[in-house]
């Protein structure tokens, strides 16, 4: 079994980006600037956004964090998006999801300038991705594709099963892995909460992408011998033995599944760090050849 080490791979990618930032500076090109908008006080979202901002600072990007209370109205948020769209210094920005219930997420995502949409959530970028055109790939799928590429995991002709049809992970993964690319060329089955006979479908997977958000849902008895397993789950499970009162669990029971795999991502240290590295790659792409 080979561990798909997202921590080490993301470190290597971040070093490549930091070198690129220095080279840009020498050529008189602009320092990339990422802004993040965080609405509300959700603990997990705060953790994710602060990791993104810290990662920017470490590799030499400029970053801005815009924090607003959960009482922020749709109009106020749309106004913030408009200002970020018009601010020439900001190359890319993200609006952290989920948003409070009273805000229409689709309307907010539609308001983002697609050329600054480094999360790749705007319908224009989603459409371009589906057609295989140049676009910003959503960060988590992009990170998974890079792990598969850098570890030279064979994908062509393989049966791939994706569990979970979210717009952020499951749906784009099913599209990317089915495309005529390397990695890609899989025969993909996208499963979800209404899927029947999930266990027999999963048992047939050469490549299994698990993104349903249920701690340790996939166990060793469900997995084919030699499968490649990508665990996208990050759930906080109460654990009194930990100082912070919880532990981080994936969607995969690592102990039993890892015994049967050819490749597997750990949690933490697998897909999570790759997501941040991908967001930074997208921001570098957004800065393009702009000058200071
Ligand atoms: N919430 C969970 N994942 C993401 C992500 O990649 N981007 C944003 N903006 N929100 C998220």
Short mmCIF file of N, CA, C and O in Angstrom, two decimals, residues 181-275:
data_model
loop_
_atom_site.label_atom_id
_atom_site.label_comp_id
_atom_site.label_asym_id
_atom_site.label_seq_id
_atom_site.Cartn_x
_atom_site.Cartn_y
_atom_site.Cartn_z
N UNK A 181 -8.27 12.38 -20.74
CA UNK A 181 -7.06 13.02 -20.23
C UNK A 181 -6.27 12.03 -19.41
O UNK A 181 -6.77 10.96 -19.07
N UNK A 182 -5.08 12.45 -19.02
CA UNK A 182 -4.27 11.64 -18.10
C UNK A 182 -3.96 12.50 -16.88
O UNK A 182 -3.27 13.52 -17.07
N UNK A 183 -4.44 12.24 -15.67
CA UNK A 183 -5.35 11.16 -15.29
C UNK A 183 -6.75 11.37 -15.90
O UNK A 183 -7.14 12.49 -16.18
N UNK A 184 -7.47 10.29 -16.06
CA UNK A 184 -8.82 10.33 -16.63
C UNK A 184 -9.10 9.02 -17.33
O UNK A 184 -8.51 7.99 -16.96
N UNK A 185 -10.01 9.10 -18.32
CA UNK A 185 -10.38 7.90 -19.11
C UNK A 185 -10.91 6.76 -18.25
O UNK A 185 -10.74 5.58 -18.58
N UNK A 186 -11.54 7.12 -17.12
CA UNK A 186 -12.17 6.10 -16.27
C UNK A 186 -13.60 5.85 -16.75
O UNK A 186 -14.21 6.69 -17.42
N UNK A 187 -14.14 4.70 -16.38
CA UNK A 187 -15.57 4.44 -16.51
C UNK A 187 -16.16 4.79 -15.16
O UNK A 187 -15.89 4.11 -14.16
N UNK A 188 -16.92 5.88 -15.11
CA UNK A 188 -17.29 6.45 -13.81
C UNK A 188 -18.73 6.13 -13.43
O UNK A 188 -19.64 6.24 -14.26
N UNK A 189 -18.94 5.77 -12.19
CA UNK A 189 -20.29 5.66 -11.62
C UNK A 189 -20.39 6.67 -10.48
O UNK A 189 -19.56 6.65 -9.56
N UNK A 190 -21.36 7.58 -10.59
CA UNK A 190 -21.56 8.59 -9.54
C UNK A 190 -22.72 8.12 -8.65
O UNK A 190 -23.85 7.99 -9.12
N UNK A 191 -22.43 7.86 -7.39
CA UNK A 191 -23.47 7.35 -6.48
C UNK A 191 -23.87 8.43 -5.48
O UNK A 191 -23.13 9.38 -5.24
N UNK A 192 -25.07 8.26 -4.89
CA UNK A 192 -25.62 9.29 -4.01
C UNK A 192 -26.63 8.65 -3.05
O UNK A 192 -26.77 7.41 -3.03
N UNK A 193 -27.36 9.51 -2.33
CA UNK A 193 -28.22 8.99 -1.25
C UNK A 193 -29.35 8.10 -1.76
O UNK A 193 -29.91 7.32 -1.00
N UNK A 194 -29.71 8.18 -3.04
CA UNK A 194 -30.79 7.33 -3.58
C UNK A 194 -30.25 6.09 -4.29
O UNK A 194 -31.02 5.33 -4.88
N UNK A 195 -28.96 5.92 -4.32
CA UNK A 195 -28.36 4.78 -5.03
C UNK A 195 -28.77 3.47 -4.37
O UNK A 195 -28.74 3.35 -3.14
N UNK A 196 -29.13 2.50 -5.19
CA UNK A 196 -29.45 1.18 -4.67
C UNK A 196 -28.24 0.26 -4.84
O UNK A 196 -27.44 0.44 -5.75
N UNK A 197 -28.12 -0.69 -3.94
CA UNK A 197 -27.01 -1.66 -3.98
C UNK A 197 -25.64 -0.98 -3.97
O UNK A 197 -24.74 -1.37 -4.72
N UNK A 198 -25.51 0.05 -3.13
CA UNK A 198 -24.25 0.79 -3.09
C UNK A 198 -23.06 -0.14 -2.85
O UNK A 198 -22.02 -0.02 -3.50
N UNK A 199 -23.25 -1.08 -1.91
CA UNK A 199 -22.10 -1.93 -1.55
C UNK A 199 -21.58 -2.73 -2.75
O UNK A 199 -20.38 -2.86 -2.93
N UNK A 200 -22.51 -3.26 -3.57
CA UNK A 200 -22.03 -4.06 -4.72
C UNK A 200 -21.36 -3.17 -5.76
O UNK A 200 -20.43 -3.60 -6.45
N UNK A 201 -21.81 -1.93 -5.88
CA UNK A 201 -21.18 -0.99 -6.83
C UNK A 201 -19.77 -0.64 -6.33
O UNK A 201 -18.80 -0.66 -7.09
N UNK A 202 -19.67 -0.34 -5.03
CA UNK A 202 -18.38 0.05 -4.44
C UNK A 202 -17.37 -1.09 -4.56
O UNK A 202 -16.19 -0.88 -4.85
N UNK A 203 -17.87 -2.30 -4.39
CA UNK A 203 -17.00 -3.49 -4.44
C UNK A 203 -16.33 -3.65 -5.81
O UNK A 203 -15.30 -4.31 -5.95
N UNK A 204 -16.93 -3.01 -6.83
CA UNK A 204 -16.43 -3.12 -8.20
C UNK A 204 -15.45 -2.00 -8.56
O UNK A 204 -14.94 -1.93 -9.67
N UNK A 205 -15.19 -1.10 -7.59
CA UNK A 205 -14.38 0.10 -7.89
C UNK A 205 -12.89 -0.21 -7.88
O UNK A 205 -12.36 -0.71 -6.89
N UNK A 206 -12.22 0.15 -9.00
CA UNK A 206 -10.75 0.15 -8.99
C UNK A 206 -10.26 1.43 -8.32
O UNK A 206 -9.20 1.47 -7.71
N UNK A 207 -11.03 2.51 -8.54
CA UNK A 207 -10.73 3.80 -7.92
C UNK A 207 -12.00 4.25 -7.21
O UNK A 207 -13.08 4.29 -7.81
N UNK A 208 -11.86 4.58 -5.93
CA UNK A 208 -13.02 4.96 -5.13
C UNK A 208 -12.78 6.35 -4.55
O UNK A 208 -11.78 6.57 -3.84
N UNK A 209 -13.67 7.29 -4.87
CA UNK A 209 -13.57 8.65 -4.33
C UNK A 209 -14.73 8.82 -3.37
O UNK A 209 -15.90 8.71 -3.77
N UNK A 210 -14.43 9.04 -2.09
CA UNK A 210 -15.48 9.06 -1.07
C UNK A 210 -15.65 10.47 -0.54
O UNK A 210 -14.75 11.03 0.09
N UNK A 211 -16.82 11.07 -0.83
CA UNK A 211 -17.06 12.47 -0.46
C UNK A 211 -18.52 12.64 -0.06
O UNK A 211 -19.27 13.38 -0.69
N UNK A 212 -18.92 11.93 0.98
CA UNK A 212 -20.33 12.06 1.42
C UNK A 212 -20.45 12.71 2.78
O UNK A 212 -21.54 13.11 3.19
N UNK A 213 -19.33 12.84 3.50
CA UNK A 213 -19.37 13.55 4.78
C UNK A 213 -19.91 12.73 5.93
O UNK A 213 -20.54 13.26 6.84
N UNK A 214 -19.69 11.40 5.91
CA UNK A 214 -20.10 10.53 7.02
C UNK A 214 -18.86 9.82 7.54
O UNK A 214 -18.25 9.02 6.80
N UNK A 215 -18.51 10.08 8.78
CA UNK A 215 -17.26 9.56 9.33
C UNK A 215 -17.17 8.05 9.20
O UNK A 215 -18.10 7.32 9.56
N UNK A 216 -16.07 7.57 8.66
CA UNK A 216 -15.71 6.14 8.57
C UNK A 216 -16.81 5.28 7.95
O UNK A 216 -17.06 4.15 8.37
N UNK A 217 -17.47 5.83 6.92
CA UNK A 217 -18.59 5.16 6.25
C UNK A 217 -18.12 3.92 5.46
O UNK A 217 -18.78 2.89 5.45
N UNK A 218 -16.97 4.06 4.80
CA UNK A 218 -16.47 2.94 3.97
C UNK A 218 -15.54 2.06 4.81
O UNK A 218 -14.55 2.55 5.36
N UNK A 219 -15.87 0.79 4.89
CA UNK A 219 -15.04 -0.14 5.68
C UNK A 219 -14.37 -1.17 4.75
O UNK A 219 -14.78 -1.34 3.59
N UNK A 220 -13.37 -1.84 5.29
CA UNK A 220 -12.53 -2.74 4.49
C UNK A 220 -13.32 -3.79 3.73
O UNK A 220 -12.99 -4.11 2.57
N UNK A 221 -14.40 -4.32 4.32
CA UNK A 221 -15.18 -5.38 3.66
C UNK A 221 -15.89 -4.88 2.40
O UNK A 221 -16.30 -5.69 1.56
N UNK A 222 -16.01 -3.55 2.24
CA UNK A 222 -16.72 -3.00 1.08
C UNK A 222 -15.80 -2.80 -0.12
O UNK A 222 -16.26 -2.50 -1.23
N UNK A 223 -14.47 -2.89 0.10
CA UNK A 223 -13.51 -2.43 -0.90
C UNK A 223 -12.84 -3.61 -1.62
O UNK A 223 -12.51 -4.62 -1.01
N UNK A 224 -12.64 -3.43 -2.93
CA UNK A 224 -11.97 -4.45 -3.75
C UNK A 224 -10.47 -4.48 -3.42
O UNK A 224 -9.87 -3.42 -3.18
N UNK A 225 -9.89 -5.65 -3.44
CA UNK A 225 -8.44 -5.81 -3.21
C UNK A 225 -7.67 -5.00 -4.26
O UNK A 225 -7.97 -5.10 -5.46
N UNK A 226 -6.74 -4.16 -3.82
CA UNK A 226 -5.90 -3.40 -4.77
C UNK A 226 -6.50 -2.07 -5.20
O UNK A 226 -5.93 -1.38 -6.05
N UNK A 227 -7.65 -1.68 -4.61
CA UNK A 227 -8.31 -0.42 -5.02
C UNK A 227 -7.47 0.80 -4.64
O UNK A 227 -6.64 0.74 -3.73
N UNK A 228 -7.73 1.89 -5.38
CA UNK A 228 -7.16 3.20 -5.05
C UNK A 228 -8.27 3.95 -4.30
O UNK A 228 -9.38 4.08 -4.83
N UNK A 229 -8.00 4.42 -3.08
CA UNK A 229 -9.07 5.03 -2.29
C UNK A 229 -8.71 6.48 -1.94
O UNK A 229 -7.66 6.75 -1.35
N UNK A 230 -9.59 7.39 -2.36
CA UNK A 230 -9.41 8.83 -2.10
C UNK A 230 -10.49 9.24 -1.09
O UNK A 230 -11.68 9.18 -1.38
N UNK A 231 -10.04 9.68 0.07
CA UNK A 231 -10.96 10.02 1.17
C UNK A 231 -11.05 11.54 1.30
O UNK A 231 -10.08 12.19 1.69
N UNK A 232 -12.22 12.09 0.97
CA UNK A 232 -12.39 13.54 0.99
C UNK A 232 -13.01 14.01 2.30
O UNK A 232 -13.12 15.21 2.56
N UNK A 233 -13.42 13.08 3.16
CA UNK A 233 -14.13 13.46 4.38
C UNK A 233 -13.25 14.18 5.40
O UNK A 233 -12.07 13.87 5.53
N UNK A 234 -13.84 15.17 6.07
CA UNK A 234 -13.19 15.80 7.24
C UNK A 234 -14.32 16.06 8.22
O UNK A 234 -15.01 17.07 8.11
N UNK A 235 -14.55 15.13 9.16
CA UNK A 235 -15.63 15.30 10.13
C UNK A 235 -15.03 15.41 11.53
O UNK A 235 -14.09 14.68 11.85
N UNK A 236 -15.56 16.32 12.33
CA UNK A 236 -15.13 16.41 13.72
C UNK A 236 -15.95 15.42 14.54
O UNK A 236 -17.18 15.54 14.61
N UNK A 237 -15.28 14.44 15.13
CA UNK A 237 -15.96 13.42 15.93
C UNK A 237 -15.61 13.67 17.40
O UNK A 237 -14.42 13.76 17.73
N UNK A 238 -16.63 13.80 18.28
CA UNK A 238 -16.34 14.06 19.69
C UNK A 238 -15.37 13.01 20.25
O UNK A 238 -15.52 11.81 19.98
N UNK A 239 -14.34 13.47 20.97
CA UNK A 239 -13.33 12.56 21.52
C UNK A 239 -12.77 13.19 22.80
O UNK A 239 -11.97 14.15 22.74
N UNK A 240 -13.23 12.67 23.94
CA UNK A 240 -12.88 13.26 25.24
C UNK A 240 -11.39 13.13 25.55
O UNK A 240 -10.85 13.89 26.35
N UNK A 241 -10.71 12.17 24.87
CA UNK A 241 -9.29 11.98 25.16
C UNK A 241 -8.43 13.08 24.52
O UNK A 241 -7.25 13.20 24.82
N UNK A 242 -9.01 13.87 23.63
CA UNK A 242 -8.26 14.95 22.97
C UNK A 242 -8.50 16.26 23.71
O UNK A 242 -9.63 16.53 24.14
N UNK A 243 -7.44 17.07 23.76
CA UNK A 243 -7.54 18.34 24.48
C UNK A 243 -8.64 19.23 23.89
O UNK A 243 -9.41 19.87 24.60
N UNK A 244 -8.76 19.22 22.54
CA UNK A 244 -9.75 20.10 21.90
C UNK A 244 -11.14 19.47 21.89
O UNK A 244 -12.10 20.10 21.41
N UNK A 245 -11.26 18.20 22.41
CA UNK A 245 -12.57 17.59 22.57
C UNK A 245 -13.09 16.85 21.35
O UNK A 245 -14.20 16.32 21.35
N UNK A 246 -12.31 16.85 20.24
CA UNK A 246 -12.74 16.11 19.05
C UNK A 246 -11.52 15.60 18.29
O UNK A 246 -10.39 16.05 18.53
N UNK A 247 -11.78 14.61 17.41
CA UNK A 247 -10.74 14.19 16.48
C UNK A 247 -11.28 14.38 15.07
O UNK A 247 -12.49 14.49 14.87
N UNK A 248 -10.35 14.39 14.10
CA UNK A 248 -10.76 14.54 12.70
C UNK A 248 -10.84 13.15 12.07
O UNK A 248 -9.87 12.39 12.12
N UNK A 249 -12.03 12.82 11.53
CA UNK A 249 -12.19 11.52 10.89
C UNK A 249 -12.49 11.71 9.41
O UNK A 249 -13.15 12.67 9.01
N UNK A 250 -12.01 10.77 8.59
CA UNK A 250 -12.35 10.76 7.17
C UNK A 250 -13.65 10.00 6.94
O UNK A 250 -14.28 9.52 7.89
N UNK A 251 -14.05 9.88 5.68
CA UNK A 251 -15.23 9.09 5.31
C UNK A 251 -14.88 7.60 5.19
O UNK A 251 -15.74 6.77 4.90
N UNK A 252 -13.58 7.31 5.36
CA UNK A 252 -13.09 5.94 5.17
C UNK A 252 -12.49 5.45 6.49
O UNK A 252 -11.78 6.19 7.16
N UNK A 253 -12.79 4.21 6.83
CA UNK A 253 -12.17 3.60 8.01
C UNK A 253 -10.75 3.16 7.60
O UNK A 253 -10.58 2.09 7.02
N UNK A 254 -9.79 4.02 7.89
CA UNK A 254 -8.43 3.84 7.37
C UNK A 254 -7.85 2.48 7.77
O UNK A 254 -7.23 1.80 6.95
N UNK A 255 -8.06 2.07 9.03
CA UNK A 255 -7.41 0.85 9.55
C UNK A 255 -7.79 -0.37 8.70
O UNK A 255 -6.92 -1.13 8.27
N UNK A 256 -9.09 -0.56 8.43
CA UNK A 256 -9.49 -1.75 7.69
C UNK A 256 -9.32 -1.59 6.18
O UNK A 256 -8.95 -2.54 5.49
N UNK A 257 -9.53 -0.36 5.65
CA UNK A 257 -9.47 -0.16 4.18
C UNK A 257 -8.03 -0.18 3.70
O UNK A 257 -7.73 -0.76 2.64
N UNK A 258 -7.11 0.41 4.47
CA UNK A 258 -5.72 0.54 3.98
C UNK A 258 -5.09 -0.84 3.77
O UNK A 258 -4.22 -0.99 2.92
N UNK A 259 -5.56 -1.84 4.49
CA UNK A 259 -5.01 -3.20 4.32
C UNK A 259 -5.28 -3.77 2.93
O UNK A 259 -4.56 -4.65 2.47
N UNK A 260 -6.34 -3.25 2.26
CA UNK A 260 -6.71 -3.82 0.96
C UNK A 260 -6.31 -2.97 -0.25
O UNK A 260 -6.41 -3.41 -1.38
N UNK A 261 -5.82 -1.74 0.03
CA UNK A 261 -5.60 -0.77 -1.06
C UNK A 261 -4.25 -0.90 -1.72
O UNK A 261 -3.29 -1.34 -1.11
N UNK A 262 -4.19 -0.38 -2.97
CA UNK A 262 -2.87 -0.15 -3.59
C UNK A 262 -2.39 1.26 -3.22
O UNK A 262 -1.21 1.46 -2.94
N UNK A 263 -3.31 2.23 -3.25
CA UNK A 263 -3.02 3.62 -2.86
C UNK A 263 -4.17 4.11 -1.98
O UNK A 263 -5.33 3.79 -2.24
N UNK A 264 -3.84 4.98 -0.98
CA UNK A 264 -4.90 5.57 -0.16
C UNK A 264 -4.44 6.94 0.36
O UNK A 264 -3.25 7.14 0.62
N UNK A 265 -5.40 7.86 0.48
CA UNK A 265 -5.09 9.16 1.11
C UNK A 265 -5.42 9.07 2.59
O UNK A 265 -6.49 8.61 2.96
N UNK A 266 -4.52 9.53 3.48
CA UNK A 266 -4.84 9.57 4.90
C UNK A 266 -5.70 10.79 5.23
O UNK A 266 -5.78 11.72 4.43
N UNK A 267 -6.34 10.78 6.39
CA UNK A 267 -7.04 11.97 6.92
C UNK A 267 -6.61 12.13 8.37
O UNK A 267 -6.80 11.18 9.15
N UNK A 268 -6.02 13.21 8.79
CA UNK A 268 -5.65 14.36 7.94
C UNK A 268 -4.37 14.07 7.15
O UNK A 268 -3.76 13.02 7.32
N UNK A 269 -4.02 15.00 6.26
CA UNK A 269 -2.74 14.90 5.54
C UNK A 269 -2.87 14.31 4.14
O UNK A 269 -1.86 13.97 3.52
N UNK A 270 -4.12 14.20 3.64
CA UNK A 270 -4.31 13.67 2.29
C UNK A 270 -4.85 14.75 1.37
O UNK A 270 -4.12 15.62 0.91
N UNK A 271 -6.17 14.70 1.15
CA UNK A 271 -6.81 15.64 0.22
C UNK A 271 -6.81 17.07 0.77
O UNK A 271 -6.62 18.03 0.01
N UNK A 272 -6.99 17.23 2.07
CA UNK A 272 -7.11 18.58 2.67
C UNK A 272 -6.00 19.53 2.29
O UNK A 272 -6.27 20.60 1.73
N UNK A 273 -4.73 19.18 2.53
CA UNK A 273 -3.64 20.10 2.16
C UNK A 273 -3.57 20.36 0.66
O UNK A 273 -3.16 21.44 0.22
N UNK A 274 -3.99 19.38 -0.15
CA UNK A 274 -3.96 19.56 -1.61
C UNK A 274 -4.96 20.61 -2.07
O UNK A 274 -4.74 21.31 -3.05
N UNK A 275 -6.08 20.72 -1.34
CA UNK A 275 -7.10 21.71 -1.68
C UNK A 275 -6.51 23.11 -1.59
O UNK A 275 -6.70 23.94 -2.49
#
